[in-house]
């Protein structure tokens, strides 16, 4: 039986159905749309299509399916063009809907295609990675990458519904599950201290009895944050809190070269660096920083760079962070375990360098 949460955004409100075995629920959503005269199309990637073929068939039958290459590379102008042409070739009209069935890549790409096709059609998120279940499928941020950087073109376009079926995780590679755990740990740290202590007591695995409950807690927290600051306009905190560990993590991803670390792996190291910064600012004790590092490590995530990166490159990547205000990067710092805030005042370059050094950056190689 699915449990339902609601993301309350007035006329853009939508349900998140959570549980195992939601094939029938997704099928019912598709049938409802088709019976009302709407055309539906499905976007997925080759890995999901090959590993979850039976589930896709049960959920979507013979609905037109666009299967794109797997991986970040498809979140591109070319990838977007292919999805838009696919929708047009199947004569999806304004009453139509696109079901995005995959990880964050398919969700972001499909969401942006749905936002721009005919100036906006409905889309439904069916996340298949842990990261997409706890994070990217909720909140309406959609987009693609440009040569100049990640997620530089996109739109806010809320899905009409999200179906989180944990059965998909059975075929997810272990390394991808671990990458999703970085976001789960992030939620515990920024707003759910009890979740953090649960993860500390026992590392979460795909077989954990409390897996669905943990995903539900993350979605509930994300929904609450999005409801308070849908377009990330809050002067302080708000949706930007979801970037805990990401300011450091994005710099690491970029300097190491995209693909060297999975996004979640870079965020794992970023969380350790953010913990260190919070200690520097007098908010966390050394013991708490060690506890955070231990939880990240216990979930098969790196807590330090696998190979040193050069400080100068990391610092210049930070300066280009798209969350910067007037050239000053905003960091999310922990006020205590389970509570975060955005901050830029009082954070010096020396402090940041210290944090990068603590996770293995070097002044020269
Ligand atoms: N929109 C947002 O709010 C938001 C938030 C966080 C991240 N993101 C974006 O999400 C993307 C990362 O998402 P991701 O980590 O899910 O990566 P992904 O979509 O690339 O999926 C990871 C890998 O797992 C495979 N896969 C997916 N589901 C599977 C399954 N059930 N079984 C077997 N293999 C499966 C995929 O084919 C891929 O190879 C990034 O582009 C990031 O920018 C967006």
Short mmCIF file of C-alpha atoms and ligand atoms in Angstrom, two decimals:
data_model
loop_
_atom_site.label_atom_id
_atom_site.label_comp_id
_atom_site.label_asym_id
_atom_site.label_seq_id
_atom_site.Cartn_x
_atom_site.Cartn_y
_atom_site.Cartn_z
CA UNK A 1 0.00 0.00 0.00
CA UNK A 2 1.33 3.40 -0.93
CA UNK A 3 1.66 6.06 1.70
CA UNK A 4 1.09 9.57 0.41
CA UNK A 5 2.75 12.88 1.26
CA UNK A 6 1.64 16.14 -0.29
CA UNK A 7 3.84 18.95 -1.54
CA UNK A 8 1.61 21.97 -0.90
CA UNK A 9 2.20 24.67 -3.49
CA UNK A 10 -1.34 25.99 -4.11
CA UNK A 11 -2.37 25.12 -7.70
CA UNK A 12 0.97 23.35 -8.20
CA UNK A 13 0.46 20.96 -5.25
CA UNK A 14 1.08 17.26 -5.86
CA UNK A 15 1.20 13.91 -4.13
CA UNK A 16 4.28 11.78 -3.48
CA UNK A 17 3.21 8.13 -3.30
CA UNK A 18 5.75 5.99 -1.45
CA UNK A 19 6.03 2.26 -0.98
CA UNK A 20 7.01 -1.03 -2.59
CA UNK A 21 5.11 -2.55 -5.51
CA UNK A 22 3.58 0.62 -6.92
CA UNK A 23 3.26 -0.71 -10.48
CA UNK A 24 -0.53 -0.68 -10.19
CA UNK A 25 -0.59 2.90 -8.84
CA UNK A 26 1.54 4.19 -11.73
CA UNK A 27 -0.61 2.25 -14.19
CA UNK A 28 -3.75 3.76 -12.66
CA UNK A 29 -2.33 7.27 -13.12
CA UNK A 30 -1.55 6.51 -16.76
CA UNK A 31 -4.99 4.97 -17.39
CA UNK A 32 -6.73 7.92 -15.76
CA UNK A 33 -4.95 10.30 -18.11
CA UNK A 34 -5.59 8.19 -21.19
CA UNK A 35 -9.30 7.80 -20.32
CA UNK A 36 -9.54 11.56 -19.96
CA UNK A 37 -8.26 11.86 -23.54
CA UNK A 38 -4.61 12.71 -22.79
CA UNK A 39 -1.68 11.15 -24.60
CA UNK A 40 1.22 9.94 -22.51
CA UNK A 41 4.86 9.29 -23.30
CA UNK A 42 7.63 7.75 -21.23
CA UNK A 43 11.26 8.83 -20.92
CA UNK A 44 13.81 6.43 -19.51
CA UNK A 45 17.45 5.45 -20.01
CA UNK A 46 19.04 2.30 -21.39
CA UNK A 47 20.02 0.89 -17.99
CA UNK A 48 16.56 1.25 -16.50
CA UNK A 49 15.02 -0.12 -19.70
CA UNK A 50 17.24 -3.20 -19.62
CA UNK A 51 17.20 -3.88 -15.86
CA UNK A 52 13.55 -3.02 -15.24
CA UNK A 53 11.94 -4.09 -18.54
CA UNK A 54 9.09 -6.07 -16.92
CA UNK A 55 8.22 -3.26 -14.53
CA UNK A 56 8.17 -0.71 -17.36
CA UNK A 57 5.89 -2.97 -19.37
CA UNK A 58 3.55 -3.41 -16.39
CA UNK A 59 3.47 0.31 -15.68
CA UNK A 60 3.27 1.72 -19.19
CA UNK A 61 2.21 -1.05 -21.57
CA UNK A 62 2.71 0.14 -25.13
CA UNK A 63 2.86 3.88 -24.40
CA UNK A 64 5.47 5.57 -26.64
CA UNK A 65 8.85 5.27 -24.96
CA UNK A 66 11.93 7.39 -25.52
CA UNK A 67 15.01 5.55 -24.24
CA UNK A 68 18.08 7.76 -23.96
CA UNK A 69 21.71 6.90 -23.21
CA UNK A 70 22.54 6.60 -19.51
CA UNK A 71 24.63 9.20 -17.74
CA UNK A 72 25.14 12.90 -17.26
CA UNK A 73 26.13 13.44 -20.92
CA UNK A 74 22.51 13.17 -22.08
CA UNK A 75 21.50 16.16 -19.91
CA UNK A 76 22.55 18.35 -22.83
CA UNK A 77 21.14 20.57 -25.57
CA UNK A 78 21.32 17.56 -27.90
CA UNK A 79 19.55 15.27 -25.42
CA UNK A 80 16.84 17.86 -24.83
CA UNK A 81 16.35 18.24 -28.60
CA UNK A 82 15.90 14.49 -29.00
CA UNK A 83 13.22 14.34 -26.28
CA UNK A 84 11.35 17.35 -27.71
CA UNK A 85 11.42 15.85 -31.23
CA UNK A 86 10.18 12.56 -29.79
CA UNK A 87 7.22 14.28 -28.12
CA UNK A 88 6.39 16.12 -31.32
CA UNK A 89 6.70 13.01 -33.48
CA UNK A 90 4.16 11.25 -31.25
CA UNK A 91 1.87 14.27 -31.47
CA UNK A 92 1.70 14.75 -27.73
CA UNK A 93 -0.54 17.79 -27.27
CA UNK A 94 -1.20 20.14 -24.39
CA UNK A 95 -3.38 17.55 -22.64
CA UNK A 96 -0.48 15.10 -22.73
CA UNK A 97 1.98 14.07 -20.06
CA UNK A 98 5.55 12.82 -19.89
CA UNK A 99 6.46 10.15 -17.31
CA UNK A 100 10.17 10.43 -16.41
CA UNK A 101 11.31 7.01 -15.20
CA UNK A 102 14.91 6.98 -14.06
CA UNK A 103 17.51 8.67 -11.91
CA UNK A 104 18.12 12.37 -11.52
CA UNK A 105 19.41 12.65 -15.08
CA UNK A 106 16.18 11.40 -16.66
CA UNK A 107 14.11 13.42 -14.16
CA UNK A 108 15.97 16.68 -14.83
CA UNK A 109 16.01 16.17 -18.61
CA UNK A 110 12.39 14.99 -18.81
CA UNK A 111 11.22 17.75 -16.52
CA UNK A 112 12.86 20.43 -18.65
CA UNK A 113 11.49 18.88 -21.85
CA UNK A 114 8.01 18.90 -20.29
CA UNK A 115 8.50 22.51 -19.15
CA UNK A 116 9.44 23.70 -22.64
CA UNK A 117 7.42 21.46 -24.98
CA UNK A 118 4.33 23.42 -26.10
CA UNK A 119 5.31 25.90 -23.36
CA UNK A 120 4.63 23.31 -20.71
CA UNK A 121 2.91 19.93 -20.41
CA UNK A 122 2.36 17.77 -17.34
CA UNK A 123 5.05 15.47 -16.14
CA UNK A 124 5.17 12.69 -13.60
CA UNK A 125 8.29 11.56 -11.80
CA UNK A 126 8.98 7.87 -11.27
CA UNK A 127 12.44 7.90 -9.63
CA UNK A 128 14.54 4.74 -9.83
CA UNK A 129 17.72 5.71 -7.93
CA UNK A 130 17.97 6.46 -4.23
CA UNK A 131 19.22 9.97 -5.05
CA UNK A 132 16.19 10.66 -7.24
CA UNK A 133 13.80 9.19 -4.65
CA UNK A 134 15.03 11.36 -1.78
CA UNK A 135 15.97 14.48 -3.67
CA UNK A 136 15.77 15.24 -7.38
CA UNK A 137 12.23 13.96 -8.11
CA UNK A 138 10.68 16.39 -5.62
CA UNK A 139 10.78 20.16 -5.87
CA UNK A 140 10.46 21.00 -9.56
CA UNK A 141 14.05 21.94 -10.42
CA UNK A 142 14.62 20.69 -13.96
CA UNK A 143 17.44 21.35 -16.37
CA UNK A 144 20.38 20.42 -18.51
CA UNK A 145 24.10 21.16 -18.57
CA UNK A 146 25.87 23.58 -20.89
CA UNK A 147 29.52 23.44 -21.91
CA UNK A 148 30.11 26.24 -19.40
CA UNK A 149 28.80 24.20 -16.47
CA UNK A 150 26.24 21.97 -14.80
CA UNK A 151 22.52 22.77 -14.68
CA UNK A 152 23.00 26.15 -16.37
CA UNK A 153 19.76 25.96 -18.38
CA UNK A 154 16.49 24.88 -16.85
CA UNK A 155 13.13 25.76 -15.42
CA UNK A 156 11.11 25.41 -12.28
CA UNK A 157 8.39 22.98 -13.34
CA UNK A 158 6.70 20.96 -10.63
CA UNK A 159 5.67 17.39 -11.42
CA UNK A 160 1.95 16.51 -11.18
CA UNK A 161 2.78 13.44 -9.10
CA UNK A 162 5.78 11.48 -7.84
CA UNK A 163 5.74 7.68 -7.43
CA UNK A 164 8.57 6.40 -5.24
CA UNK A 165 8.58 2.62 -5.72
CA UNK A 166 11.41 1.17 -3.64
CA UNK A 167 11.33 -2.05 -5.71
CA UNK A 168 13.43 -0.21 -8.31
CA UNK A 169 16.35 -0.18 -5.88
CA UNK A 170 16.76 -3.95 -6.21
CA UNK A 171 18.73 -3.51 -9.44
CA UNK A 172 20.56 -0.29 -8.53
CA UNK A 173 24.36 -0.80 -8.42
CA UNK A 174 25.79 -0.58 -4.89
CA UNK A 175 27.97 2.42 -5.77
CA UNK A 176 24.88 4.35 -6.93
CA UNK A 177 23.02 3.43 -3.75
CA UNK A 178 25.94 4.79 -1.70
CA UNK A 179 25.90 8.01 -3.77
CA UNK A 180 22.23 8.50 -2.86
CA UNK A 181 23.11 7.98 0.80
CA UNK A 182 25.12 11.21 0.74
CA UNK A 183 21.86 13.10 0.22
CA UNK A 184 20.13 11.04 2.93
CA UNK A 185 22.89 11.89 5.42
CA UNK A 186 22.58 15.52 4.32
CA UNK A 187 18.90 15.56 5.30
CA UNK A 188 19.68 14.13 8.72
CA UNK A 189 22.33 16.78 9.28
CA UNK A 190 20.32 19.75 8.09
CA UNK A 191 16.96 19.01 9.62
CA UNK A 192 16.41 15.60 11.19
CA UNK A 193 18.80 14.80 14.04
CA UNK A 194 16.91 11.59 14.82
CA UNK A 195 17.51 10.36 11.26
CA UNK A 196 21.21 11.11 11.70
CA UNK A 197 21.41 9.06 14.92
CA UNK A 198 19.51 6.20 13.24
CA UNK A 199 22.14 6.16 10.47
CA UNK A 200 24.84 6.29 13.12
CA UNK A 201 23.41 3.27 14.94
CA UNK A 202 23.15 1.17 11.78
CA UNK A 203 24.19 1.96 8.23
CA UNK A 204 21.25 1.90 5.83
CA UNK A 205 21.36 -0.74 3.08
CA UNK A 206 18.90 -1.67 0.31
CA UNK A 207 17.77 -4.51 2.60
CA UNK A 208 17.15 -2.35 5.70
CA UNK A 209 13.65 -2.70 7.14
CA UNK A 210 13.48 1.07 7.69
CA UNK A 211 14.51 2.01 4.12
CA UNK A 212 11.04 3.23 3.08
CA UNK A 213 10.66 5.17 6.30
CA UNK A 214 14.01 6.89 5.76
CA UNK A 215 13.04 7.85 2.19
CA UNK A 216 9.72 9.17 3.50
CA UNK A 217 11.49 11.34 6.10
CA UNK A 218 13.78 12.81 3.43
CA UNK A 219 10.87 13.54 1.07
CA UNK A 220 8.90 15.14 3.91
CA UNK A 221 11.82 17.40 4.76
CA UNK A 222 12.41 18.33 1.13
CA UNK A 223 8.69 19.04 0.66
CA UNK A 224 8.67 21.33 3.69
CA UNK A 225 11.72 23.25 2.50
CA UNK A 226 10.36 23.60 -1.06
CA UNK A 227 6.98 24.76 0.26
CA UNK A 228 8.74 27.53 2.16
CA UNK A 229 10.95 28.72 -0.71
CA UNK A 230 9.84 27.19 -4.02
CA UNK A 231 12.17 29.24 -6.23
CA UNK A 232 15.10 29.58 -3.84
CA UNK A 233 14.56 33.30 -3.36
CA UNK A 234 14.83 33.44 0.43
CA UNK A 235 17.55 35.86 1.54
CA UNK A 236 18.72 33.33 4.12
CA UNK A 237 18.47 29.57 4.55
CA UNK A 238 15.31 28.35 2.71
CA UNK A 239 15.90 26.06 -0.24
CA UNK A 240 19.61 26.87 -0.26
CA UNK A 241 19.93 24.64 2.83
CA UNK A 242 19.65 21.67 0.49
CA UNK A 243 23.12 22.63 -0.69
CA UNK A 244 24.76 21.48 2.53
CA UNK A 245 28.08 19.94 1.44
CA UNK A 246 27.43 20.94 -2.18
CA UNK A 247 29.52 24.13 -2.35
CA UNK A 248 32.63 22.09 -1.49
CA UNK A 249 31.35 19.04 -3.38
CA UNK A 250 30.70 20.84 -6.66
CA UNK A 251 34.21 22.33 -6.61
CA UNK A 252 35.66 18.84 -6.05
CA UNK A 253 33.55 17.35 -8.87
CA UNK A 254 34.62 20.07 -11.29
CA UNK A 255 38.33 20.11 -10.47
CA UNK A 256 38.66 16.31 -10.38
CA UNK A 257 36.89 16.20 -13.77
CA UNK A 258 33.22 15.21 -14.04
CA UNK A 259 32.83 11.47 -13.71
CA UNK A 260 35.89 10.96 -11.47
CA UNK A 261 33.59 11.09 -8.47
CA UNK A 262 29.88 10.33 -8.64
CA UNK A 263 27.94 13.40 -7.55
CA UNK A 264 27.05 11.74 -4.23
CA UNK A 265 30.67 10.76 -3.60
CA UNK A 266 31.79 14.37 -4.00
CA UNK A 267 28.96 15.42 -1.69
CA UNK A 268 30.12 12.87 0.90
CA UNK A 269 33.53 14.58 0.99
CA UNK A 270 31.75 17.96 0.85
CA UNK A 271 29.72 17.08 3.96
CA UNK A 272 32.95 16.29 5.83
CA UNK A 273 34.42 19.64 4.71
CA UNK A 274 31.22 21.49 5.70
CA UNK A 275 31.34 19.84 9.12
CA UNK A 276 34.89 21.06 9.50
CA UNK A 277 33.85 24.60 8.54
CA UNK A 278 31.07 24.47 11.14
CA UNK A 279 33.68 23.50 13.71
CA UNK A 280 35.92 26.39 12.64
CA UNK A 281 32.98 28.72 13.20
CA UNK A 282 32.52 27.37 16.71
CA UNK A 283 29.24 25.52 16.09
CA UNK A 284 30.34 21.88 16.19
CA UNK A 285 32.82 20.05 18.39
CA UNK A 286 35.67 17.92 17.06
CA UNK A 287 33.72 14.88 18.31
CA UNK A 288 30.67 15.84 16.27
CA UNK A 289 32.83 16.33 13.16
CA UNK A 290 34.29 12.87 13.75
CA UNK A 291 30.76 11.44 14.12
CA UNK A 292 29.71 12.96 10.78
CA UNK A 293 32.83 11.66 9.06
CA UNK A 294 32.20 8.19 10.52
CA UNK A 295 28.59 8.09 9.24
CA UNK A 296 29.68 9.15 5.74
CA UNK A 297 32.41 6.48 5.72
CA UNK A 298 30.07 3.79 7.10
CA UNK A 299 27.88 4.26 4.02
CA UNK A 300 30.66 3.34 1.59
CA UNK A 301 31.34 6.95 0.67
CA UNK A 302 34.77 8.61 0.50
CA UNK A 303 35.54 11.01 3.37
CA UNK A 304 38.71 12.32 1.73
CA UNK A 305 39.89 12.90 -1.83
CA UNK A 306 41.12 9.68 -3.41
CA UNK A 307 43.93 11.66 -5.03
CA UNK A 308 44.97 15.17 -3.95
CA UNK A 309 43.59 18.16 -5.85
CA UNK A 310 45.32 21.53 -6.08
CA UNK A 311 44.04 24.17 -3.67
CA UNK A 312 44.24 27.02 -6.18
CA UNK A 313 41.98 25.18 -8.63
CA UNK A 314 39.46 24.31 -5.90
CA UNK A 315 39.34 27.90 -4.69
CA UNK A 316 38.82 29.26 -8.19
CA UNK A 317 36.03 26.71 -8.81
CA UNK A 318 34.37 27.91 -5.59
CA UNK A 319 34.48 31.51 -6.77
CA UNK A 320 32.35 30.54 -9.80
CA UNK A 321 29.69 28.80 -7.68
CA UNK A 322 26.33 29.78 -9.11
CA UNK A 323 24.91 30.24 -5.62
CA UNK A 324 27.36 33.09 -4.98
CA UNK A 325 25.86 36.46 -4.12
CA UNK A 326 27.98 39.39 -5.38
CA UNK A 327 30.92 37.04 -5.89
CA UNK A 328 30.89 35.70 -2.31
CA UNK A 329 30.07 32.00 -2.06
CA UNK A 330 27.35 31.20 0.43
CA UNK A 331 28.03 28.19 2.56
CA UNK A 332 25.55 26.06 4.43
CA UNK A 333 26.89 25.53 7.91
CA UNK A 334 25.65 23.35 10.72
CA UNK A 335 24.52 25.25 13.79
CA UNK A 336 24.31 21.88 15.50
CA UNK A 337 23.54 18.31 14.38
CA UNK A 338 20.09 18.54 12.77
CA UNK A 339 20.09 22.31 12.16
CA UNK A 340 21.69 24.27 9.32
CA UNK A 341 21.84 27.88 8.12
CA UNK A 342 23.36 29.75 5.19
CA UNK A 343 26.29 32.00 5.97
CA UNK A 344 28.91 34.02 4.16
CA UNK A 345 29.98 36.59 6.77
CA UNK A 346 32.95 35.64 8.88
CA UNK A 347 34.05 32.89 6.50
CA UNK A 348 37.58 33.58 5.30
CA UNK A 349 39.58 32.08 2.43
CA UNK A 350 42.01 30.69 5.02
CA UNK A 351 39.17 28.82 6.74
CA UNK A 352 37.97 27.34 3.46
CA UNK A 353 41.48 26.27 2.52
CA UNK A 354 41.77 24.59 5.92
CA UNK A 355 38.59 22.63 5.19
CA UNK A 356 39.82 21.53 1.77
CA UNK A 357 43.18 20.57 3.31
CA UNK A 358 41.36 18.50 5.94
CA UNK A 359 39.83 16.37 3.18
CA UNK A 360 43.12 15.90 1.32
CA UNK A 361 43.68 18.95 -0.92
CA UNK A 362 47.30 20.01 -1.42
CA UNK A 363 48.91 23.38 -2.18
CA UNK A 364 50.77 21.75 -5.06
CA UNK A 365 51.00 18.20 -6.34
N1 LIG B 1 16.51 18.47 -9.75
C1 LIG B 1 17.05 18.38 -8.55
O1 LIG B 1 16.55 18.92 -7.56
C2 LIG B 1 18.30 17.58 -8.39
C3 LIG B 1 18.79 17.27 -7.11
C4 LIG B 1 19.92 16.49 -6.99
C5 LIG B 1 20.55 15.98 -8.14
N2 LIG B 1 20.05 16.31 -9.37
C6 LIG B 1 20.66 15.77 -10.60
O2 LIG B 1 20.53 14.36 -10.56
C7 LIG B 1 21.53 13.78 -11.39
C8 LIG B 1 22.11 12.58 -10.67
O3 LIG B 1 21.07 11.65 -10.47
P1 LIG B 1 21.39 10.11 -10.21
O4 LIG B 1 22.44 9.99 -9.18
O5 LIG B 1 20.09 9.46 -10.00
O6 LIG B 1 22.11 9.68 -11.56
P2 LIG B 1 21.60 8.94 -12.90
O7 LIG B 1 20.27 9.37 -13.31
O8 LIG B 1 22.72 9.08 -13.86
O9 LIG B 1 21.51 7.41 -12.44
C9 LIG B 1 22.68 6.75 -12.00
C10 LIG B 1 22.92 5.46 -12.77
O10 LIG B 1 22.02 4.45 -12.31
C11 LIG B 1 21.33 3.86 -13.42
N3 LIG B 1 20.03 3.45 -12.90
C12 LIG B 1 19.00 4.25 -12.53
N4 LIG B 1 18.04 3.53 -11.94
C13 LIG B 1 18.45 2.25 -11.94
C14 LIG B 1 17.89 1.04 -11.45
N5 LIG B 1 16.74 1.03 -10.77
N6 LIG B 1 18.58 -0.10 -11.65
C15 LIG B 1 19.78 -0.09 -12.29
N7 LIG B 1 20.38 1.02 -12.75
C16 LIG B 1 19.72 2.18 -12.56
C17 LIG B 1 21.32 4.94 -14.46
O11 LIG B 1 21.16 4.41 -15.75
C18 LIG B 1 22.69 5.56 -14.27
O12 LIG B 1 23.67 4.79 -14.92
C19 LIG B 1 22.54 14.87 -11.65
O13 LIG B 1 22.40 15.30 -12.99
C20 LIG B 1 22.15 15.99 -10.71
O14 LIG B 1 22.45 17.27 -11.23
C21 LIG B 1 18.94 17.08 -9.52
#
